[in-house]
Structure formats: C-alpha cells, structure tokens
Coordinates of N, CA and C and ligand atoms in Angstrom, one line a residue:
I191 N 152.7 56.2 42.1 CA 153.8 55.5 41.4 C 155.1 56.2 41.9
K192 N 156.1 55.4 41.8 CA 157.5 55.8 42.2 C 158.2 56.4 41.1
I193 N 158.6 57.7 41.3 CA 159.3 58.5 40.3 C 160.7 58.8 40.6
A194 N 161.6 58.7 39.6 CA 163.0 59.1 39.7 C 163.2 60.3 38.8
V195 N 164.0 61.3 39.2 CA 164.3 62.4 38.4 C 165.8 62.5 38.2
L196 N 166.2 62.6 36.9 CA 167.6 62.6 36.6 C 167.9 64.1 36.1
I197 N 168.9 64.7 36.8 CA 169.3 66.1 36.5 C 170.7 66.2 36.2
S198 N 171.1 67.4 35.7 CA 172.5 67.8 35.5 C 172.8 69.2 35.9
G199 N 171.7 69.9 36.4 CA 171.9 71.3 36.7 C 170.9 71.9 37.7
G200 N 170.3 73.0 37.4 CA 169.6 73.8 38.4 C 168.3 73.1 38.9
G201 N 167.7 72.2 38.1 CA 166.6 71.4 38.6 C 165.3 72.2 38.7
S202 N 165.1 73.2 37.9 CA 163.8 73.9 38.0 C 162.7 73.1 37.6
N203 N 162.9 72.1 36.6 CA 161.8 71.2 36.3 C 161.6 70.2 37.4
L204 N 162.6 69.8 38.1 CA 162.5 68.9 39.2 C 161.6 69.6 40.2
Q205 N 161.9 70.9 40.4 CA 161.1 71.7 41.4 C 159.6 71.8 41.0
A206 N 159.4 71.9 39.7 CA 158.0 72.0 39.2 C 157.3 70.7 39.5
I207 N 158.0 69.6 39.4 CA 157.3 68.3 39.7 C 157.1 68.2 41.2
I208 N 158.1 68.6 42.0 CA 157.9 68.5 43.4 C 156.7 69.4 43.8
N209 N 156.6 70.6 43.3 CA 155.5 71.5 43.6 C 154.1 70.9 43.2
A210 N 154.1 70.3 42.0 CA 152.8 69.7 41.5 C 152.4 68.5 42.4
I211 N 153.3 67.8 42.9 CA 153.0 66.6 43.8 C 152.4 67.2 45.1
K212 N 153.1 68.3 45.6 CA 152.7 68.9 46.9 C 151.3 69.5 46.7
A213 N 151.0 70.0 45.5 CA 149.7 70.6 45.3 C 148.6 69.5 44.9
G214 N 149.0 68.3 45.0 CA 148.1 67.2 44.8 C 147.7 67.0 43.3
K215 N 148.6 67.6 42.4 CA 148.3 67.5 41.0 C 148.8 66.2 40.4
I216 N 149.7 65.5 41.1 CA 150.3 64.3 40.5 C 150.2 63.2 41.6
N217 N 149.5 62.1 41.3 CA 149.5 61.0 42.3 C 150.7 60.1 42.1
G218 N 151.8 60.6 42.6 CA 153.1 59.9 42.6 C 154.0 60.4 43.6
E219 N 155.2 59.8 43.7 CA 156.1 60.3 44.7 C 157.5 60.2 44.1
I220 N 158.3 61.3 44.3 CA 159.7 61.3 43.8 C 160.5 60.5 44.9
K221 N 160.9 59.3 44.5 CA 161.7 58.5 45.5 C 163.2 58.7 45.4
L222 N 163.6 59.4 44.3 CA 165.0 59.4 43.9 C 165.4 60.5 43.0
V223 N 166.5 61.2 43.3 CA 167.1 62.1 42.3 C 168.5 61.7 42.0
I224 N 168.9 61.6 40.8 CA 170.2 61.3 40.4 C 170.8 62.4 39.5
S225 N 172.0 62.9 39.9 CA 172.6 63.9 39.1 C 173.9 63.3 38.4
D226 N 174.2 63.7 37.2 CA 175.4 63.2 36.6 C 176.5 64.3 36.7
K227 N 176.2 65.4 37.5 CA 177.1 66.4 37.7 C 177.2 66.7 39.3
K228 N 178.4 67.1 39.7 CA 178.6 67.3 41.2 C 178.0 68.7 41.6
D229 N 177.5 68.7 42.8 CA 177.2 70.0 43.5 C 176.3 70.9 42.7
V230 N 175.3 70.4 41.9 CA 174.4 71.2 41.2 C 173.2 71.6 42.1
Y231 N 172.6 72.8 41.8 CA 171.6 73.3 42.7 C 170.4 72.3 42.7
G232 N 170.2 71.5 41.7 CA 169.1 70.6 41.7 C 169.2 69.6 42.9
L233 N 170.4 69.3 43.3 CA 170.7 68.4 44.4 C 170.2 69.1 45.7
E234 N 170.4 70.4 45.8 CA 170.0 71.2 47.0 C 168.4 71.1 47.1
R235 N 167.8 71.2 45.9 CA 166.3 71.1 45.9 C 165.9 69.8 46.4
A236 N 166.6 68.7 46.0 CA 166.2 67.4 46.5 C 166.4 67.3 48.0
K237 N 167.6 67.8 48.5 CA 167.9 67.7 49.9 C 166.9 68.4 50.8
K238 N 166.4 69.6 50.3 CA 165.4 70.4 51.0 C 164.1 69.6 51.2
E239 N 163.8 68.7 50.2 CA 162.6 67.9 50.3 C 162.9 66.5 50.9
E240 N 164.1 66.4 51.4 CA 164.5 65.1 51.9 C 164.3 63.9 51.0
I241 N 164.6 64.2 49.7 CA 164.5 63.1 48.7 C 165.9 62.5 48.5
H242 N 165.9 61.1 48.6 CA 167.2 60.4 48.4 C 167.8 60.9 47.1
N243 N 169.1 61.3 47.2 CA 169.8 61.7 46.0 C 171.2 61.2 45.8
F244 N 171.5 60.9 44.6 CA 172.9 60.4 44.3 C 173.5 61.2 43.2
T245 N 174.8 61.3 43.3 CA 175.6 61.9 42.2 C 176.4 60.7 41.6
I246 N 176.1 60.4 40.3 CA 176.7 59.3 39.6 C 177.5 59.9 38.4
L247 N 178.8 60.0 38.6 CA 179.6 60.7 37.6 C 180.2 59.7 36.6
Q248 N 180.2 60.1 35.3 CA 180.8 59.2 34.3 C 182.3 59.0 34.6
S249 N 182.9 60.1 35.2 CA 184.3 60.0 35.4 C 184.7 59.0 36.5
D250 N 183.7 58.6 37.3 CA 184.0 57.6 38.3 C 184.0 56.2 37.8
F251 N 183.7 56.0 36.5 CA 183.6 54.7 35.9 C 184.5 54.6 34.7
S252 N 185.1 53.4 34.5 CA 186.1 53.3 33.3 C 185.3 53.2 32.0
T253 N 184.1 52.8 32.0 CA 183.3 52.8 30.7 C 182.0 53.4 31.0
K254 N 181.4 54.0 29.9 CA 180.0 54.6 30.0 C 179.0 53.5 30.3
K255 N 179.4 52.3 29.9 CA 178.5 51.1 30.1 C 178.3 50.9 31.6
Q256 N 179.5 51.0 32.3 CA 179.4 50.8 33.8 C 178.7 51.9 34.5
W257 N 178.8 53.1 33.9 CA 178.1 54.2 34.5 C 176.6 54.0 34.3
N258 N 176.2 53.6 33.1 CA 174.8 53.2 32.9 C 174.3 52.1 33.8
Q259 N 175.1 51.1 34.0 CA 174.8 50.0 34.9 C 174.5 50.5 36.3
A260 N 175.4 51.5 36.7 CA 175.2 52.0 38.1 C 173.9 52.7 38.2
I261 N 173.5 53.5 37.2 CA 172.2 54.2 37.2 C 171.1 53.2 37.2
L262 N 171.2 52.2 36.3 CA 170.1 51.2 36.2 C 169.9 50.5 37.6
Q263 N 171.0 50.2 38.2 CA 171.0 49.4 39.5 C 170.2 50.2 40.6
V264 N 170.5 51.5 40.6 CA 169.8 52.4 41.6 C 168.3 52.5 41.3
L265 N 168.0 52.6 40.0 CA 166.6 52.7 39.6 C 165.8 51.4 40.0
E266 N 166.5 50.3 39.8 CA 165.9 49.0 40.2 C 165.8 48.9 41.7
D267 N 166.8 49.2 42.4 CA 166.8 49.1 43.9 C 165.6 49.9 44.4
Y268 N 165.3 51.1 43.8 CA 164.2 51.9 44.4 C 162.9 51.5 43.7
K269 N 162.9 50.5 42.9 CA 161.6 50.0 42.3 C 160.9 51.2 41.6
I270 N 161.6 51.9 40.8 CA 161.1 53.1 40.1 C 160.1 52.7 39.0
D271 N 159.0 53.4 38.9 CA 158.0 53.1 37.8 C 158.2 54.1 36.6
L272 N 158.6 55.3 36.9 CA 158.7 56.3 35.9 C 160.0 57.2 36.1
V273 N 160.8 57.3 35.0 CA 162.0 58.0 35.1 C 161.8 59.3 34.3
L274 N 162.1 60.5 35.0 CA 162.0 61.8 34.3 C 163.4 62.4 34.1
L275 N 163.7 62.6 32.8 CA 165.0 63.4 32.6 C 164.6 64.9 32.6
A276 N 165.3 65.6 33.4 CA 164.9 67.0 33.6 C 166.2 67.9 33.6
G277 N 166.5 68.4 32.4 CA 167.8 69.2 32.3 C 168.9 68.2 32.4
F278 N 168.7 66.9 32.0 CA 169.7 65.9 32.1 C 170.5 65.9 30.8
M279 N 171.8 66.0 30.9 CA 172.6 66.2 29.7 C 173.3 65.0 29.1
S280 N 173.1 63.8 29.7 CA 173.7 62.6 29.1 C 172.7 61.8 28.4
I281 N 173.2 60.9 27.5 CA 172.3 60.0 26.8 C 172.4 58.7 27.5
L282 N 171.2 58.2 27.8 CA 171.1 56.8 28.5 C 171.2 55.7 27.5
D283 N 172.0 54.7 27.8 CA 172.1 53.7 26.7 C 170.9 52.8 26.7
K284 N 170.8 52.0 25.6 CA 169.6 51.3 25.3 C 169.2 50.3 26.4
E285 N 170.2 49.9 27.2 CA 169.8 48.9 28.3 C 168.8 49.5 29.2
I286 N 169.1 50.8 29.6 CA 168.2 51.5 30.5 C 166.8 51.7 29.8
V287 N 166.9 52.2 28.5 CA 165.7 52.5 27.8 C 164.8 51.2 27.7
K288 N 165.5 50.0 27.5 CA 164.7 48.8 27.4 C 164.1 48.3 28.7
A289 N 164.8 48.7 29.8 CA 164.3 48.4 31.1 C 163.1 49.2 31.5
F290 N 162.9 50.3 30.8 CA 161.7 51.1 31.2 C 161.0 51.5 29.9
P291 N 160.3 50.5 29.2 CA 159.6 50.8 28.0 C 158.5 51.8 28.2
N292 N 158.6 52.9 27.4 CA 157.6 54.0 27.5 C 157.4 54.4 29.0
A293 N 158.5 54.5 29.7 CA 158.4 54.9 31.1 C 159.6 55.8 31.5
I294 N 160.2 56.3 30.4 CA 161.2 57.4 30.6 C 160.8 58.6 29.8
M295 N 160.6 59.7 30.5 CA 160.2 60.9 29.7 C 161.4 62.0 29.7
N296 N 161.3 62.9 28.8 CA 162.3 63.9 28.7 C 161.5 65.2 28.3
I297 N 162.0 66.3 28.7 CA 161.5 67.6 28.3 C 162.5 68.4 27.5
H298 N 162.1 68.9 26.3 CA 163.0 69.6 25.5 C 162.5 71.0 25.1
P299 N 163.3 72.1 25.2 CA 162.8 73.4 25.0 C 162.7 73.9 23.6
S300 N 162.1 73.0 22.7 CA 161.7 73.4 21.4 C 160.6 72.5 20.9
L301 N 160.1 72.8 19.7 CA 159.0 72.0 19.1 C 159.8 70.9 18.3
I302 N 160.0 69.8 18.9 CA 160.6 68.6 18.2 C 159.8 68.3 16.9
P303 N 160.4 68.1 15.7 CA 161.8 67.8 15.5 C 162.7 69.0 15.2
S304 N 162.2 70.2 15.4 CA 163.1 71.3 15.2 C 164.1 71.5 16.4
F305 N 165.3 72.0 16.1 CA 166.2 72.4 17.1 C 166.4 71.4 18.2
C306 N 166.6 70.2 17.8 CA 166.8 69.1 18.8 C 167.9 68.2 18.4
G307 N 168.2 67.2 19.2 CA 169.2 66.3 18.9 C 170.6 66.8 19.4
K308 N 171.6 66.1 18.9 CA 173.0 66.4 19.3 C 173.4 67.8 19.2
G309 N 173.8 68.4 20.3 CA 174.3 69.7 20.3 C 173.3 70.8 20.6
Y310 N 172.0 70.4 20.5 CA 170.9 71.3 20.9 C 170.4 71.1 22.3
Y311 N 171.1 71.8 23.3 CA 170.6 71.7 24.6 C 170.8 73.0 25.3
G312 N 169.9 73.2 26.3 CA 170.0 74.5 27.1 C 169.9 75.7 26.2
K313 N 170.7 76.7 26.5 CA 170.7 78.0 25.8 C 170.9 77.8 24.3
K314 N 171.7 76.8 23.9 CA 172.0 76.6 22.5 C 170.7 76.5 21.7
V315 N 169.7 75.9 22.2 CA 168.4 75.8 21.5 C 167.9 77.1 21.2
H316 N 167.8 78.0 22.2 CA 167.2 79.3 22.0 C 168.1 80.2 21.1
Q317 N 169.4 80.0 21.1 CA 170.3 80.7 20.3 C 170.0 80.4 18.8
A318 N 169.8 79.1 18.5 CA 169.5 78.6 17.2 C 168.2 79.1 16.7
V319 N 167.2 79.1 17.6 CA 165.8 79.6 17.3 C 165.9 81.1 16.9
L320 N 166.6 81.9 17.7 CA 166.7 83.3 17.3 C 167.5 83.5 16.0
E321 N 168.6 82.8 15.9 CA 169.4 82.9 14.6 C 168.6 82.6 13.4
Y322 N 167.7 81.5 13.5 CA 167.0 81.0 12.4 C 165.9 82.0 12.0
G323 N 165.4 82.7 13.1 CA 164.3 83.7 12.8 C 162.9 83.1 12.8
V324 N 162.7 81.9 13.4 CA 161.4 81.3 13.5 C 160.5 82.2 14.3
K325 N 159.2 82.1 14.0 CA 158.2 83.0 14.8 C 157.6 82.2 16.0
L326 N 157.7 80.9 15.9 CA 157.2 80.0 17.0 C 158.3 79.1 17.4
T327 N 158.5 79.0 18.7 CA 159.2 77.9 19.3 C 158.3 77.2 20.3
G328 N 158.8 76.5 21.3 CA 157.9 75.9 22.2 C 158.6 74.8 23.1
V329 N 157.8 73.9 23.6 CA 158.2 72.9 24.5 C 157.7 71.6 24.1
S330 N 158.5 70.5 24.2 CA 158.1 69.2 23.9 C 158.4 68.2 25.0
V331 N 157.4 67.4 25.4 CA 157.6 66.3 26.4 C 157.5 65.0 25.6
H332 N 158.5 64.2 25.7 CA 158.4 62.9 24.9 C 158.9 61.7 25.6
F333 N 158.6 60.6 25.2 CA 159.1 59.3 25.8 C 160.5 59.2 25.2
V334 N 161.4 58.7 26.0 CA 162.8 58.5 25.6 C 163.0 57.2 24.9
D335 N 163.6 57.2 23.7 CA 164.1 56.0 23.0 C 165.6 56.0 22.9
E336 N 166.2 55.2 22.1 CA 167.7 55.2 22.1 C 168.3 56.5 21.6
G337 N 167.5 57.3 20.9 CA 168.1 58.5 20.3 C 168.1 59.7 21.2
A338 N 168.5 60.8 20.7 CA 168.5 62.1 21.5 C 167.3 62.9 21.0
D339 N 166.3 63.1 21.9 CA 165.1 63.8 21.6 C 164.3 63.3 20.4
T340 N 164.3 61.9 20.3 CA 163.7 61.3 19.1 C 162.5 60.5 19.5
G341 N 162.2 60.3 20.7 CA 161.1 59.3 21.1 C 159.7 59.9 20.8
P342 N 158.7 59.1 21.0 CA 157.3 59.5 20.7 C 156.9 60.7 21.6
I343 N 156.3 61.7 20.9 CA 155.9 63.0 21.6 C 154.6 62.9 22.4
I344 N 154.7 63.3 23.6 CA 153.5 63.2 24.5 C 152.7 64.5 24.5
L345 N 153.3 65.6 24.7 CA 152.7 66.9 24.7 C 153.6 68.0 24.1
Q346 N 153.0 69.0 23.5 CA 153.8 70.1 23.0 C 153.0 71.4 23.2
E347 N 153.7 72.5 23.4 CA 153.0 73.8 23.5 C 153.9 74.8 22.8
A348 N 153.3 75.7 21.9 CA 154.0 76.7 21.2 C 154.3 77.9 22.1
V349 N 155.4 78.6 21.8 CA 155.7 79.8 22.5 C 156.1 80.8 21.4
K350 N 155.4 82.0 21.3 CA 155.7 83.0 20.3 C 157.1 83.6 20.6
V351 N 157.9 83.8 19.5 CA 159.2 84.5 19.6 C 158.9 86.0 19.4
K352 N 159.3 86.8 20.3 CA 159.1 88.2 20.2 C 160.3 88.9 19.5
Q353 N 160.0 90.0 18.7 CA 161.1 90.7 18.0 C 162.3 91.1 18.9
E354 N 161.9 91.5 20.1 CA 163.0 92.0 21.0 C 163.6 90.9 21.9
D355 N 163.2 89.6 21.6 CA 163.7 88.5 22.5 C 165.2 88.4 22.4
T356 N 165.8 88.1 23.6 CA 167.2 87.7 23.7 C 167.1 86.2 24.1
V357 N 168.3 85.6 24.1 CA 168.3 84.2 24.5 C 167.7 84.0 26.0
E358 N 168.1 85.0 26.8 CA 167.6 84.9 28.2 C 166.1 85.1 28.3
S359 N 165.6 86.1 27.6 CA 164.1 86.4 27.7 C 163.3 85.2 27.1
L360 N 163.8 84.7 26.0 CA 163.1 83.5 25.4 C 163.2 82.3 26.3
A361 N 164.4 82.1 26.8 CA 164.6 80.9 27.7 C 163.7 80.9 28.9
Q362 N 163.5 82.1 29.4 CA 162.7 82.3 30.6 C 161.2 82.0 30.3
R363 N 160.8 82.5 29.2 CA 159.4 82.3 28.8 C 159.1 80.8 28.5
V364 N 160.1 80.2 27.8 CA 159.9 78.8 27.5 C 160.0 77.9 28.8
L365 N 160.9 78.3 29.7 CA 161.0 77.5 30.9 C 159.7 77.5 31.7
K366 N 159.0 78.6 31.7 CA 157.7 78.7 32.4 C 156.7 77.7 31.8
V367 N 156.7 77.5 30.5 CA 155.8 76.6 29.9 C 156.3 75.1 30.2
E368 N 157.6 74.9 30.3 CA 158.1 73.6 30.7 C 157.5 73.2 32.1
H369 N 157.5 74.2 33.0 CA 157.1 73.9 34.3 C 155.6 73.6 34.4
K370 N 154.9 73.9 33.4 CA 153.5 73.6 33.3 C 153.2 72.3 32.6
L371 N 154.0 72.1 31.5 CA 153.7 71.0 30.6 C 154.2 69.6 31.2
Y372 N 155.4 69.7 31.9 CA 156.0 68.4 32.4 C 155.0 67.8 33.5
P373 N 154.6 68.6 34.5 CA 153.7 68.0 35.5 C 152.4 67.4 34.8
K374 N 152.0 68.1 33.8 CA 150.7 67.7 33.1 C 151.0 66.3 32.4
A375 N 152.1 66.1 31.8 CA 152.5 64.8 31.1 C 152.6 63.7 32.2
V376 N 153.2 64.1 33.3 CA 153.4 63.1 34.4 C 152.1 62.6 35.0
Q377 N 151.2 63.6 35.1 CA 149.9 63.3 35.7 C 149.1 62.4 34.7
L378 N 149.2 62.6 33.4 CA 148.5 61.8 32.4 C 149.1 60.3 32.6
F379 N 150.4 60.2 32.8 CA 151.0 58.9 32.9 C 150.5 58.2 34.2
T380 N 150.4 59.0 35.3 CA 149.9 58.3 36.5 C 148.5 57.9 36.4
Q381 N 147.7 58.6 35.6 CA 146.3 58.3 35.4 C 146.1 57.2 34.3
G382 N 147.2 56.7 33.8 CA 147.1 55.6 32.8 C 146.5 56.1 31.5
K383 N 146.6 57.4 31.2 CA 145.9 57.9 30.0 C 146.8 58.0 28.8
L384 N 148.1 57.5 28.9 CA 149.0 57.6 27.7 C 149.1 56.2 27.1
K385 N 148.7 56.2 25.8 CA 148.8 54.9 25.1 C 149.7 55.1 23.8
V386 N 150.8 54.3 23.8 CA 151.8 54.5 22.7 C 151.5 53.5 21.6
E387 N 151.4 53.9 20.4 CA 151.3 53.0 19.3 C 152.3 53.4 18.2
G388 N 153.5 52.7 18.2 CA 154.6 53.1 17.3 C 155.1 54.4 17.7
R389 N 155.1 55.4 16.8 CA 155.6 56.7 17.1 C 154.6 57.6 17.8
K390 N 153.3 57.2 17.8 CA 152.3 58.1 18.2 C 151.8 57.8 19.7
V391 N 151.6 58.9 20.4 CA 151.1 58.8 21.8 C 149.6 59.2 21.8
F392 N 148.7 58.4 22.1 CA 147.3 58.7 22.2 C 147.0 59.1 23.7
I393 N 146.3 60.2 23.9 CA 145.9 60.6 25.2 C 144.4 60.2 25.4
L394 N 144.2 59.2 26.3 CA 142.8 58.6 26.5 C 142.1 59.6 27.3
E395 N 140.8 59.8 26.9 CA 140.0 60.8 27.7 C 139.5 60.2 29.0
Ligands
LIG439 C1 166.8 74.2 30.5 O1 167.5 74.6 29.3 C2 165.5 73.5 30.1 O2 164.9 74.2 29.0 C3 165.9 72.1 29.8 O3 167.0 71.8 30.6 C4 167.6 73.0 31.1 C5 167.7 73.1 32.6 O4 166.5 72.7 33.1 N1 164.8 71.2 30.0 P1 166.4 72.6 34.7 O5 166.2 74.0 35.3 O6 167.6 72.0 35.3 O7 165.1 71.7 34.9

C-alpha cells in the first residue's frame, strides 16, 4: 500500500516507519512526506531515503481551507492509501478526513482520553503527566476523525512514570514505545486486520 507521512518536526516516528519497512515488517511503501514546517529534520530523513517530500506552509495560503486543499491534492496525486500523522502539529479539516475514511492514523504520547486534545502536544503532554502525578502514562495510536486526538483507538501501551522522571526522561521512554507501536498499527492495517465499528477498532486474528 502507498503511505504518506505528515510531519512538523524531527520525524523520529517517520524514521521508525522507514526502518520497519526496510526490515520487511510493513508491506507498504512511503511514497510521500509532507511537512507543515520549513527545514525540519524529518525532511532530511525523507531526503536521505529519496522519498518525495513537500513543505506545505499554512502561511503560503490565504485560508486554511486552501492549505488543506493543497495537501489533499498531493495525497490524491500520489494515490495514497494510508496517511500517517507523525509529530504533525496541525489539524486536518473534515474534507481530508472524509477523503480517507479510517485511513488516517495519528500517534499521541499519552493514554487517550487523558492528556490529549487542544494544547496537549509534544513535551506539554509529559509536563501535564508529571504535574498531575499519574503513575501510568503511555502511547495511543488512533484513527483520525474531525477532532484532535478523538478518533477510534487502534493500539495503546502503558508506560510507568518513575519517581525521578523529568519531562526529558519520560519523553524519551514514551518515544521508544511510539517507535514500536506505530509500525505495529501500520502493519495491522496493511494486513487488513483492522475493523472499525463506530468508536471501536477490532483487531482480526
Ligand atoms: C513527540 O512528542 C512524539 O511524542 C509525538 O510527536 C512529537 C515528535 O515526534 N508523536 P517525531 O519525533 O517528530 O516523530
């Protein structure tokens, strides 16, 4: 299947998917990387793998709608089957979500529905986790719907919070789990093992 990865930063999750494909763990191909930020390291990772990559900035368009249109156009031009948001910091509008029903995934560094939605991204998630004093955080991979981190959950894995954790140490441990969980979710998709019924995702054996 043809995969597109949307990034806004370092692209370590993009790299995890690249590595999983090279290791033969995902029968799919990344045909396209789109960044909504300029000169991010994730674009270097794409260039190193000679993956077609585009920077599509909201500031280059007079409306967010036109920005969304530009992204949708490229996804269609490349005949993409699965869109992966990986450290992507913008919200895609419903037109794109409708064009890829249960074919857009996102990874979030917490156990949804905790510490997610507006304002909970990147390090802010781990800050809130530490401030709250929860004993367990984790990683969630979900299908994208019109909301922020609200779509049907595909996979989750818990990560223990240690007494001595800092935002950095926790972020690092959570990121390692992301790099394992995302490729697993993508492989299940390529094997046709994900069945969505309403809010629930069933994993077929
Ligand atoms: C990280 O905070 C990660 O937890 C979340 O997005 C941020 C950047 O990820 N998924 P990446 O290294 O750009 O994939």
